XYZ file of C-alpha atoms in Angstrom:
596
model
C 0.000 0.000 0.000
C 1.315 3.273 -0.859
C 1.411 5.350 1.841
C 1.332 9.719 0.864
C 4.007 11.763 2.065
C 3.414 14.787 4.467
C 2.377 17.479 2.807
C -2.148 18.224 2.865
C -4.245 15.989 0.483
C -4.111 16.586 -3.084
C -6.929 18.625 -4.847
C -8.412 18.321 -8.158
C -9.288 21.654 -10.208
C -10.770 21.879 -13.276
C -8.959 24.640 -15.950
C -12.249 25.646 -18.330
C -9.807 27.739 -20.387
C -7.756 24.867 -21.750
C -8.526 20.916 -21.592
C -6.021 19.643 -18.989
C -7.366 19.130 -15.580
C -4.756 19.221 -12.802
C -4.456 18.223 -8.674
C -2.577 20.950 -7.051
C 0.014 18.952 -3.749
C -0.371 21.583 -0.844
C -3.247 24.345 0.035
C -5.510 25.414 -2.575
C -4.257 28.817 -3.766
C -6.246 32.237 -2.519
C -7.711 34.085 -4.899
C -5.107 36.447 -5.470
C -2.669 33.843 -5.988
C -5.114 32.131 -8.798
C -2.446 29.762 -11.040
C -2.303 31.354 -14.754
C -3.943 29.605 -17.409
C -2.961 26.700 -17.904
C -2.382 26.126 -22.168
C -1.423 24.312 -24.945
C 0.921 26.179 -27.287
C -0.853 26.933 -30.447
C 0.968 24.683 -32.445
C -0.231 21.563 -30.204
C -3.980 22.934 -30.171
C -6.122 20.150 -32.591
C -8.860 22.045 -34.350
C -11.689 19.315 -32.947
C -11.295 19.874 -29.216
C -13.032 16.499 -28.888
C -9.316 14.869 -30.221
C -7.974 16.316 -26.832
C -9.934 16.093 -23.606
C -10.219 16.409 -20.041
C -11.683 14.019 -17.508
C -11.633 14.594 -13.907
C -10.911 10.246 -12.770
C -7.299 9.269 -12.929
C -6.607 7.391 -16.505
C -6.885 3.930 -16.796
C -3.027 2.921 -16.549
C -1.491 -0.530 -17.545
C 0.830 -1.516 -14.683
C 4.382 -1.894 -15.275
C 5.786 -5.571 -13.813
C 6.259 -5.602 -9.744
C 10.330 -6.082 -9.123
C 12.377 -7.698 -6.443
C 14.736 -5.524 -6.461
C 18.355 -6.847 -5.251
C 20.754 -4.148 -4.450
C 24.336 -5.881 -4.283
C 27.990 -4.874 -3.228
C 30.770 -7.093 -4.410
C 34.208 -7.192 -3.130
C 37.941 -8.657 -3.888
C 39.774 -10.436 -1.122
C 41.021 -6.890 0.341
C 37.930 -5.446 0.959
C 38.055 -3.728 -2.098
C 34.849 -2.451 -4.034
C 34.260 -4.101 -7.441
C 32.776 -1.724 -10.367
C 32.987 -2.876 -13.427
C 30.781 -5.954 -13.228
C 27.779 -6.038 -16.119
C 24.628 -7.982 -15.779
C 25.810 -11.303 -17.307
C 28.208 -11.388 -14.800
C 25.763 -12.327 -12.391
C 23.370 -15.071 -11.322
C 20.581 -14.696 -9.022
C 18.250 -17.246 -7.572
C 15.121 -17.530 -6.258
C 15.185 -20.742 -3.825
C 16.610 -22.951 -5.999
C 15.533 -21.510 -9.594
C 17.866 -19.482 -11.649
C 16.184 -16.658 -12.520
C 16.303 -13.905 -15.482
C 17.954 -10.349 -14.417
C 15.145 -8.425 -16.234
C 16.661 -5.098 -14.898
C 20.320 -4.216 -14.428
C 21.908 -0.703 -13.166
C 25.769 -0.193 -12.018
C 25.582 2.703 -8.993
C 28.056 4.937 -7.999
C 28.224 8.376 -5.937
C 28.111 10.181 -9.742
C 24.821 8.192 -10.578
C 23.188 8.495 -7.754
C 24.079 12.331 -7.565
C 21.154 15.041 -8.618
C 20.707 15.174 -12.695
C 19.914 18.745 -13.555
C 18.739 19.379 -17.426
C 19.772 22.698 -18.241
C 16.919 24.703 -19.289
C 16.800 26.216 -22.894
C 16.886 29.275 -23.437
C 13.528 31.084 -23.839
C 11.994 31.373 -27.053
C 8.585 32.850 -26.260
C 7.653 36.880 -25.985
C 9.884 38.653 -23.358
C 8.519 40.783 -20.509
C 10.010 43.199 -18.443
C 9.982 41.126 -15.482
C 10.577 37.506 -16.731
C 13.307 35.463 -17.280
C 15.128 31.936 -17.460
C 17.899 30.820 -15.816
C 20.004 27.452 -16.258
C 21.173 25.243 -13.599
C 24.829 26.485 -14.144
C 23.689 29.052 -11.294
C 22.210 27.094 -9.061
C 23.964 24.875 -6.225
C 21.639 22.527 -4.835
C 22.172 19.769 -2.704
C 23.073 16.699 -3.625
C 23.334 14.223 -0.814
C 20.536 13.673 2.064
C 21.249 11.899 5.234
C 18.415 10.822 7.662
C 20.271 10.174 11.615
C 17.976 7.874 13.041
C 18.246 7.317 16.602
C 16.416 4.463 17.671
C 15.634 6.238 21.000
C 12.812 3.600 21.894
C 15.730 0.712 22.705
C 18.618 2.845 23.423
C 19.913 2.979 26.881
C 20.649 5.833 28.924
C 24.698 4.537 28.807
C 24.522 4.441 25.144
C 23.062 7.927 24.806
C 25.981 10.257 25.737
C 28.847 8.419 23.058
C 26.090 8.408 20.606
C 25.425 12.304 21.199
C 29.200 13.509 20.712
C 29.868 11.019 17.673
C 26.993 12.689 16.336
C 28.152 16.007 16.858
C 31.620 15.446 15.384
C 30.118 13.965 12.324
C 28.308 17.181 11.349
C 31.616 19.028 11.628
C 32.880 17.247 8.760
C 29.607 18.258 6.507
C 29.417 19.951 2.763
C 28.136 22.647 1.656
C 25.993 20.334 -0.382
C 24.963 17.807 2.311
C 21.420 18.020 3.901
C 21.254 16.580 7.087
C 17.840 15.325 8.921
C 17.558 13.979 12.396
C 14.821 11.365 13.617
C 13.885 9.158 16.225
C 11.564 5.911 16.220
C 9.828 7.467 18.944
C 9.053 9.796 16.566
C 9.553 12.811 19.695
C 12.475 14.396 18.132
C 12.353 15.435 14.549
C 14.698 18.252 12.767
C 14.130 18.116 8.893
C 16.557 18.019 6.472
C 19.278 21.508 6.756
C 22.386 22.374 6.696
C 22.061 24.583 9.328
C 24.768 23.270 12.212
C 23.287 25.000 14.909
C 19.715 23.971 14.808
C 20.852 20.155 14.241
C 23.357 20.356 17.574
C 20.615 21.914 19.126
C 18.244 18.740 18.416
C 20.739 16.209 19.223
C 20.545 17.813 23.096
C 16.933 16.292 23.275
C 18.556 12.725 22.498
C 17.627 10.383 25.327
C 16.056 7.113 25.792
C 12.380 7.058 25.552
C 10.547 3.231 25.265
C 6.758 3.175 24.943
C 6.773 1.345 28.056
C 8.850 1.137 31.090
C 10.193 -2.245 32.964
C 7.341 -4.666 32.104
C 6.991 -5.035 36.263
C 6.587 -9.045 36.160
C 8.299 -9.639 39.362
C 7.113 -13.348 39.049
C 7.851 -14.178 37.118
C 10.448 -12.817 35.380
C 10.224 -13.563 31.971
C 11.917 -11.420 29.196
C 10.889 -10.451 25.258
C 13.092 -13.078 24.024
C 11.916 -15.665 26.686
C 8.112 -14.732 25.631
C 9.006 -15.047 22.100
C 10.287 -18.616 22.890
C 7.387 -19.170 24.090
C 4.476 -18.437 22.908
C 5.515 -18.280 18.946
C 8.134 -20.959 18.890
C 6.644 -23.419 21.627
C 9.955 -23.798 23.523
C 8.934 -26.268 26.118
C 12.677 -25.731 27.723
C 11.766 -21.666 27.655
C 8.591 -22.500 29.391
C 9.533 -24.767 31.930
C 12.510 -22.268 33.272
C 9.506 -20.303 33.551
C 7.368 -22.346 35.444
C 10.254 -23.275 37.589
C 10.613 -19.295 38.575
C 7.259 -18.675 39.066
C 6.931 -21.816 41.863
C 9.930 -20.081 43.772
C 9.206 -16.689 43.680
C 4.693 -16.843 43.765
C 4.732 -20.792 45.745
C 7.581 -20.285 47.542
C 9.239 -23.682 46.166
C 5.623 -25.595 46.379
C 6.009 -27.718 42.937
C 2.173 -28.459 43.848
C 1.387 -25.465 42.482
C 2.617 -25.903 39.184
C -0.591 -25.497 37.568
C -0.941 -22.094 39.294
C 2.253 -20.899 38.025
C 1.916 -22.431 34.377
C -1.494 -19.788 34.517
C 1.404 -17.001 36.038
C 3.814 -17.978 32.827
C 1.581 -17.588 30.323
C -0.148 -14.535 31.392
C 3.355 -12.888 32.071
C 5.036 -14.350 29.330
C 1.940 -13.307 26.609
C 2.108 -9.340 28.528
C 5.984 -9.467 27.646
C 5.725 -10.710 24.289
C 2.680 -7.732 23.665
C 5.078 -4.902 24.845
C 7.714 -5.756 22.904
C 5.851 -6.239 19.590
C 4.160 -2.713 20.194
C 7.354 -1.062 20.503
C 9.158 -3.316 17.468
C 5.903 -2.151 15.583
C 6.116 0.979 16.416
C 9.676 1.422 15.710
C 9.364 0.078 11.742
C 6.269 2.610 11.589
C 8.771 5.105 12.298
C 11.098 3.786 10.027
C 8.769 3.977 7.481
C 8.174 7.683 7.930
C 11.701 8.347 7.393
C 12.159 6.567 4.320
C 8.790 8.495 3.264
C 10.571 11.600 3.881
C 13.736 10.177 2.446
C 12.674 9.236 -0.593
C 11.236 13.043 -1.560
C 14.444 14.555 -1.288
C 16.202 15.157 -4.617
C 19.767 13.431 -4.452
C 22.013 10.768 -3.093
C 20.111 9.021 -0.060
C 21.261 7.475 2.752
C 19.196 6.131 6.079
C 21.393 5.954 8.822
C 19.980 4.140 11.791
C 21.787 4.199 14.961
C 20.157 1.736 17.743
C 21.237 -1.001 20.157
C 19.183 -3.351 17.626
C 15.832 -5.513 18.447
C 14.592 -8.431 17.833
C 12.295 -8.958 15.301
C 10.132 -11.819 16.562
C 6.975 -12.233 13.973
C 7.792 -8.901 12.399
C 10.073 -10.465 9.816
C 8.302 -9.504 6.756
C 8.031 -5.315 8.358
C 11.647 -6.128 7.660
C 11.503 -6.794 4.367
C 9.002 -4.439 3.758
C 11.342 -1.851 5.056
C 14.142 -3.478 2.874
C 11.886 -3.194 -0.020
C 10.912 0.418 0.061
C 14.049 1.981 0.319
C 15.470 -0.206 -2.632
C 12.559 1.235 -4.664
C 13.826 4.477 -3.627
C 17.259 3.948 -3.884
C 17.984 4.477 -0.300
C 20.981 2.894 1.527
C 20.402 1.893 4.889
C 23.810 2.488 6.925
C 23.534 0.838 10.429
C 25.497 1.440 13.369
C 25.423 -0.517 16.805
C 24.848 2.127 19.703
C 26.342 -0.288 22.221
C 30.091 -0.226 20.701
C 32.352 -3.111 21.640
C 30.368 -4.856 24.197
C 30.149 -8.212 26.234
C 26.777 -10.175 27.233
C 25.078 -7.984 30.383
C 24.629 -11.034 31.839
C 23.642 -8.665 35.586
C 20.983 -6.447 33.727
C 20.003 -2.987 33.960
C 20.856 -1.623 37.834
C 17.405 -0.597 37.750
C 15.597 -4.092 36.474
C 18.265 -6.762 37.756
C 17.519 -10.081 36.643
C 15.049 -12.221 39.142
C 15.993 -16.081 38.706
C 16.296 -18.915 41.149
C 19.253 -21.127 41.487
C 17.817 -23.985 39.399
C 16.769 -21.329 36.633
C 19.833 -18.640 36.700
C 22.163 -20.556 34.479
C 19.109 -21.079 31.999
C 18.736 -17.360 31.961
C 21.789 -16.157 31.906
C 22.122 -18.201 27.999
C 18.876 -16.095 27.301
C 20.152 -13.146 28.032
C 23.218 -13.775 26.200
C 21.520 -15.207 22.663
C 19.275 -12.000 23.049
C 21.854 -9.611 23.285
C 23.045 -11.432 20.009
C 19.933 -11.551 17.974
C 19.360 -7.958 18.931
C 22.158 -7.057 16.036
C 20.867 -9.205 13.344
C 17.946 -6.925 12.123
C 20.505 -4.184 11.451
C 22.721 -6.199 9.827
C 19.770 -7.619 7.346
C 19.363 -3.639 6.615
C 22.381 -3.171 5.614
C 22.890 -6.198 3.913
C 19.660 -5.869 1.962
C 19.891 -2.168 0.749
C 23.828 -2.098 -0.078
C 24.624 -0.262 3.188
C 27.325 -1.175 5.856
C 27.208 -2.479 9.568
C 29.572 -0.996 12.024
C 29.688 -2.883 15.317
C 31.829 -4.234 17.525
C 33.766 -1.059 17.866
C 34.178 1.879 20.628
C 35.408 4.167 18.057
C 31.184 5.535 17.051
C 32.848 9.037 14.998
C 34.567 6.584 12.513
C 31.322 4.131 12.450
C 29.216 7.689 11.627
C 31.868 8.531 9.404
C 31.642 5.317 7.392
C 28.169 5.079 7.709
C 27.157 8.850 6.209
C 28.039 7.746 2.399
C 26.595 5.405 0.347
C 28.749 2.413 -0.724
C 31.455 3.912 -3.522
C 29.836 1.360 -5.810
C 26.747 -1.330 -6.112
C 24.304 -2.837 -8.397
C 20.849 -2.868 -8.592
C 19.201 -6.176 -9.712
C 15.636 -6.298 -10.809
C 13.758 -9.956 -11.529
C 9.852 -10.756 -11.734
C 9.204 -14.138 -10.048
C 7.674 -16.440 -12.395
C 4.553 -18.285 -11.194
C 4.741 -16.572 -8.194
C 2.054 -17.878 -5.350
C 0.375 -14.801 -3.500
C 0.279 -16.356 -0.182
C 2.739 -14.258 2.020
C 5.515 -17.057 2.339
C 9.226 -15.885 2.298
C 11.284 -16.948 -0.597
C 15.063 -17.348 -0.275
C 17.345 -15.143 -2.585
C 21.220 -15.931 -3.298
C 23.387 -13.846 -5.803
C 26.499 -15.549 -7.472
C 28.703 -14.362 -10.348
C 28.884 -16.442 -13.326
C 32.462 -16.929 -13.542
C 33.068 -17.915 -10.309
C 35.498 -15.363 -8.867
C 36.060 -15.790 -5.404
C 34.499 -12.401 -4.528
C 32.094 -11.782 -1.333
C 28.932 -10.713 -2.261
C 26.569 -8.363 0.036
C 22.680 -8.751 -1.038
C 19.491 -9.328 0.452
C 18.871 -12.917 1.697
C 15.284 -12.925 0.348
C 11.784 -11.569 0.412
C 7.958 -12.127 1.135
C 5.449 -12.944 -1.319
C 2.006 -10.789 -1.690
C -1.157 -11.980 -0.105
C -2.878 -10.337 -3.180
C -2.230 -8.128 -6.660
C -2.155 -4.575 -6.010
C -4.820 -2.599 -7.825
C -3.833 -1.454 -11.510
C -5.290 2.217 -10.646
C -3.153 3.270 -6.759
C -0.245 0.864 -8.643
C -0.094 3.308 -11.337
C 0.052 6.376 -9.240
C 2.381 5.094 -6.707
C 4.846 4.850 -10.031
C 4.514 8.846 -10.882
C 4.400 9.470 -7.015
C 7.786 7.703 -6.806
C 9.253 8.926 -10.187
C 8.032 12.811 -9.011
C 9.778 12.461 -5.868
C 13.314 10.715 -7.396
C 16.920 12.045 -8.956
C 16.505 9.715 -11.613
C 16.305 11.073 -15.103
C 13.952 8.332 -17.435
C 14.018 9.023 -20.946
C 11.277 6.499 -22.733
C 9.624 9.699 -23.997
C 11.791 12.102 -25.706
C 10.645 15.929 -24.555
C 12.214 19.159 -23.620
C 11.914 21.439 -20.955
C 11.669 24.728 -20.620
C 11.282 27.073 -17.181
C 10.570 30.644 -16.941
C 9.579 33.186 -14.749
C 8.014 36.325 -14.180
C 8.031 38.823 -10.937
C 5.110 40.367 -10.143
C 6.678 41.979 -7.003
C 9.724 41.359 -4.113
C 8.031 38.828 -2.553
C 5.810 37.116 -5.515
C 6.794 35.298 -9.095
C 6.000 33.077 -11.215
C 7.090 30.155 -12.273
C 6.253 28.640 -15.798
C 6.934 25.642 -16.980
C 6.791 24.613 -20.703
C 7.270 21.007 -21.642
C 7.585 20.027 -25.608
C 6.896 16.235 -26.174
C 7.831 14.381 -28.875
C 4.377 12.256 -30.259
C 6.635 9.856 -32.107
C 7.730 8.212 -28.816
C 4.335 7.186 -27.751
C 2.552 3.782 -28.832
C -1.038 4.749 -29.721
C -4.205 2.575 -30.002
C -5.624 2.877 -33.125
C -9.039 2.550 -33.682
C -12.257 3.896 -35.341
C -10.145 5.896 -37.348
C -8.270 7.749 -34.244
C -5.215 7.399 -31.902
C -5.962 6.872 -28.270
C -3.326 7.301 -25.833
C -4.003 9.252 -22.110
C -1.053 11.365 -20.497
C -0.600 11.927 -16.505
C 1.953 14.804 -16.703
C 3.337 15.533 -12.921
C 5.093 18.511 -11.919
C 7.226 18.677 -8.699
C 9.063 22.567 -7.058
C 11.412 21.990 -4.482
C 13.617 24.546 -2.450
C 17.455 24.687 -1.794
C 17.006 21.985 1.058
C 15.093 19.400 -0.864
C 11.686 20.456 0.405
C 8.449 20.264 -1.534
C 6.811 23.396 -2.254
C 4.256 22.951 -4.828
C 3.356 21.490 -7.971
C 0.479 19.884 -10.238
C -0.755 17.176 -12.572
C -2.081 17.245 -15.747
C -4.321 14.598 -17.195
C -4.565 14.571 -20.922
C -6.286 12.141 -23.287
C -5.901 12.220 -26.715
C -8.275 10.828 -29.595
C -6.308 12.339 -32.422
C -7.643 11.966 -35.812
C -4.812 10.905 -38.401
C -4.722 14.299 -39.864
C -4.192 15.595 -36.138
C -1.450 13.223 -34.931
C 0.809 13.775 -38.290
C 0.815 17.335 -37.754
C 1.214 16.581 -34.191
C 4.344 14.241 -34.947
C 5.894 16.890 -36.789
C 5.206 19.778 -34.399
C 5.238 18.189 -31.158
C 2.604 18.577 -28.398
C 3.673 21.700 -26.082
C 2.125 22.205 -22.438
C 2.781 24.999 -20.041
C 2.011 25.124 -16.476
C 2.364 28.240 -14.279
C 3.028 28.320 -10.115
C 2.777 30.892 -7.920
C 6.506 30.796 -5.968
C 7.992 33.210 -3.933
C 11.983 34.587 -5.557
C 14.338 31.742 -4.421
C 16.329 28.536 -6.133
C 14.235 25.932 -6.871
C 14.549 22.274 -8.567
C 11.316 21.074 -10.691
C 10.969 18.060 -11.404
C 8.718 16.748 -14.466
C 7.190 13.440 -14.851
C 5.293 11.983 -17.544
C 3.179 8.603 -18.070
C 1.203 7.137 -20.821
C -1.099 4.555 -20.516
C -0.981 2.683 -23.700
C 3.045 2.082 -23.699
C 3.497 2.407 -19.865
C 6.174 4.728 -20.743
C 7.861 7.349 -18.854
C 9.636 10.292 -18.962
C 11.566 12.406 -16.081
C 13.528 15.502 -15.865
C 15.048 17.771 -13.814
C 15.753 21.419 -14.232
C 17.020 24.167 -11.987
C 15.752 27.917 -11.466
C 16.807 30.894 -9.335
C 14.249 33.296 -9.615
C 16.428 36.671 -7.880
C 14.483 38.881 -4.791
């Protein structure tokens, strides 16, 4: 399901001056501020106005094949990044089944970086007050970093290294790096800036805050990871330890009261096992939210998520789910073990210390210790799945922030569609080899979850232009230009036009009754200097162009201009376009500084 990002529900208004209809992202304009028409160029206008329409439901889209996407790092016997890898070299399976690498891409820091188009000059009637201006002049930023601080498992001993790492690592920033700063308890939130003071000032509100406190089972005693053992893997060992506590701390040694205290296990054991599923749940919602936010900025992405780790229980596929979106938004998740070099806590928090009898401590203790182990393995799957890194086992938390702030110098993103797939939620196993057998280590993602059901044609299709309106990535299955241009109207108001020339010959018509069908969703995207999204609109167009129409169309091209009301600034826009009968798309970027 795709979830919207934060900015108000989007609107649908109806332009009677032209025949595009368009949804405005963000609060309906006043009346003052009423966009400018919204045209076709005269060249594109068709003489029947029936050939080119407006309709105010979303087009009828054909939905591009769902991925698994595999991001993968490969490396020599030194460590050493591999780069020049193509997709033959690789194999990738699915269980057991060799499966065919239907798309391929080689990543490095220069991909990944913002692609500006710089606009054309402008052609059309000057005006006192308007203008164009390239992307030569503008310096936007081109890598985002989210700091995550999982602040709903961190201890208060953790809190303090974390805090000055932290601090040194936005020393060392750019004057192109964004930095935003989150927690899972989703209580501290700075977005993305380069403004030093403002982020040092939200790191001093870093401090441990779980959605509950000790769980208060005095007897007995039973931890997350005991719970977990069992009530969802039926650990008779796990529950017996259990029972064994809750006889010498509720029965004072009475083993006739074992039925008694199997009723105190498994109502303590099923409270433990509830608190730490909310607060697991609520940390991958969190996650989520970042990666939401994330994946609208306009350059190189990186999640970093600093945390003690948890344990995932039965949230395995949130894990992949959370794998899954930030591949699709070319995010790297960089994870980073708050605890540093550390050995089993085998006494406990000095505030919770660990209740067990004689016949149960040993028992215990092993739990404690395998928990403390398992903790680490969700962010190691992150990092693992997404191309990222996993620092742990280390005191020295500025180099592990250091490492962990940049993407991986160079990866590969591998795309397959699983053949017969069943859609009945069961996780398939993934392995990547290379073809030629080169003893190189290979990061990837050790598998994914199938769907319970097919997502609808109609939110699949918009959930593509929401993702390809709020990406770096240029796509060019539809050749167009683009034009931007603006005009003051004062110090504090402009705006901003933006003309778009596409190229007819690139789109695969339906012909029929004499006519060519084909519908258009044309998105428009303004962000500032820091990434953020300030406006923008959508156009839906269908054509029925008579043959007469589309050849002088072909030759001529179809030209659309939108206008937004903007206040002087830089700003990126970002243009997206879809058609339903090829399932093409298109995607630039182009940059503007409009001068108070």
């Amino acid at each position: 399901m795709f979830y919207p990002l934060q900015f108000p529900v989007i609107r649908r208004l109806t332009t009677l001056l032209c025949c595009f209809s368009f949804v405005f992202f963000g609060q309906p304009p006043r009346a003052q501020d009423s966009p400018a028409k919204k045209e076709t160029a005269p060249s594109a206008a068709p003489a029947d106005k029936s050939e080119l329409a407006t309709r105010d439901t979303p087009a009828e889209f054909k939905v591009r094949v769902n991925l698994v996407q595999v991001r993968v790092v490969v490396r020599d016997a030194r460590g050493s990044i591999i780069d020049n890898l193509r997709r033959e070299d690789f194999q990738l399976f699915d269980g057991r089944k060799l499966q065919v690498i239907s798309t391929f891409a080689a990543e490095t820091p220069a991909s990944r970086r913002l692609k500006v188009t710089p606009a054309p000059p402008n052609t059309g009637p000057s005006a006192p007050d308007a203008g164009t201006m390239g992307a030569a002049t503008v310096a936007l930023p081109e890598r985002f970093v989210a700091l995550v601080f999982d602040d709903g498992h961190m201890a208060m001993q953790d809190t303090l290294p974390v805090r000055v790492a932290a601090k040194h690592f936005l020393e060392a920033l750019s004057a192109t790096d964004r930095i935003g700063i989150y927690t899972t308890s989703g209580q501290l939130t700075q977005e993305f800036t380069s403004d030093r003071e403002l982020l040092n000032n939200s790191l001093l509100g870093l401090a441990p805050r779980p959605i509950a406190g000790t769980l208060g089972s005095d007897c007995p005693d039973v931890s997350y990871y005991q719970a977990d053992l069992i009530e969802n893997r039926r650990d008779d060992q796990a529950f017996a330890v259990a029972v064994e506590d809750a006889i010498q701390c509720g029965f004072n040694g009475d083993h006739r009261k074992a039925d008694q205290a199997q009723s105190l296990v498994r109502s303590a054991s099923r409270r433990a096992l509830a608190v730490g599923d909310a607060q697991g749940e609520y940390t991958y919602r969190h996650l989520e939210d970042v990666l939401r936010r994330l994946s609208a900025m306009p350059g190189e992405r990186v999640m970093v998520l600093v945390s003690p780790g948890f344990l995932m229980s039965t949230l395995e596929l949130d894990s992949s789910e959370i794998i899954d979106r930030a591949n699709r938004s070319n995010i790297v998740i960089n994870t980073l073990d708050a605890r540093g070099l550390y050995t089993a806590d085998l006494m406990g928090d000095i505030a919770s210390p660990p209740r067990s009898s004689f016949n149960t401590a040993g028992f215990k203790s092993s739990y404690r210790i395998s928990a403390q182990s398992a903790q680490a393995e969700v962010l190691a799957e992150f990092a693992a799945g997404t191309g990222g890194t996993f620092f742990h086992n280390s005191n020295d938390l500025d180099e592990g922030l250091r490492q962990a702030g940049i993407a991986p110098p160079s990866s590969y993103l591998l795309g397959f569609s699983p053949q017969n797939l069943k859609l009945d939620g069961s996780y398939h196993t993934l392995r990547v080899a290379l073809a030629n057998k080169q003893k190189y280590s290979i990061q990837a993602r050790h598998g994914y979850y199938a769907p319970r059901n097919l997502p609808d044609p109609k939110e699949a299709a918009k959930q593509e232009i929401q993702e390809a309106v709020f990406s770096q990535e240029e796509i060019h299955d539809i050749p167009l230009e683009l034009q931007t241009q603006f005009f003051k109207k004062d110090e504090l108001a402009a705006r901003l036009s933006v003309l778009t020339r596409l190229d007819l010959k690139g789109l695969r018509f339906r012909k029929a009754e004499g006519r060519n069908f084909d519908n258009l969703t044309v998105a428009t995207a303004i962000f500032d200097e820091n990434g953020n999204y300030v406006t923008g609109g959508e156009k839906i167009v269908e054509m029925r162009l008579l043959e007469a129409t589309y050849q002088r169309l072909s030759r001529s091209g179809l030209s659309l201009k939108s206008s937004f009301a903007v206040q002087p600034g830089k700003y990126l826009v970002r243009l997206v376009i879809r058609d339903a009968e090829g399932s093409q798309m298109a995607a630039r970027n182009a940059a503007v500084v409009i001068p108070y």
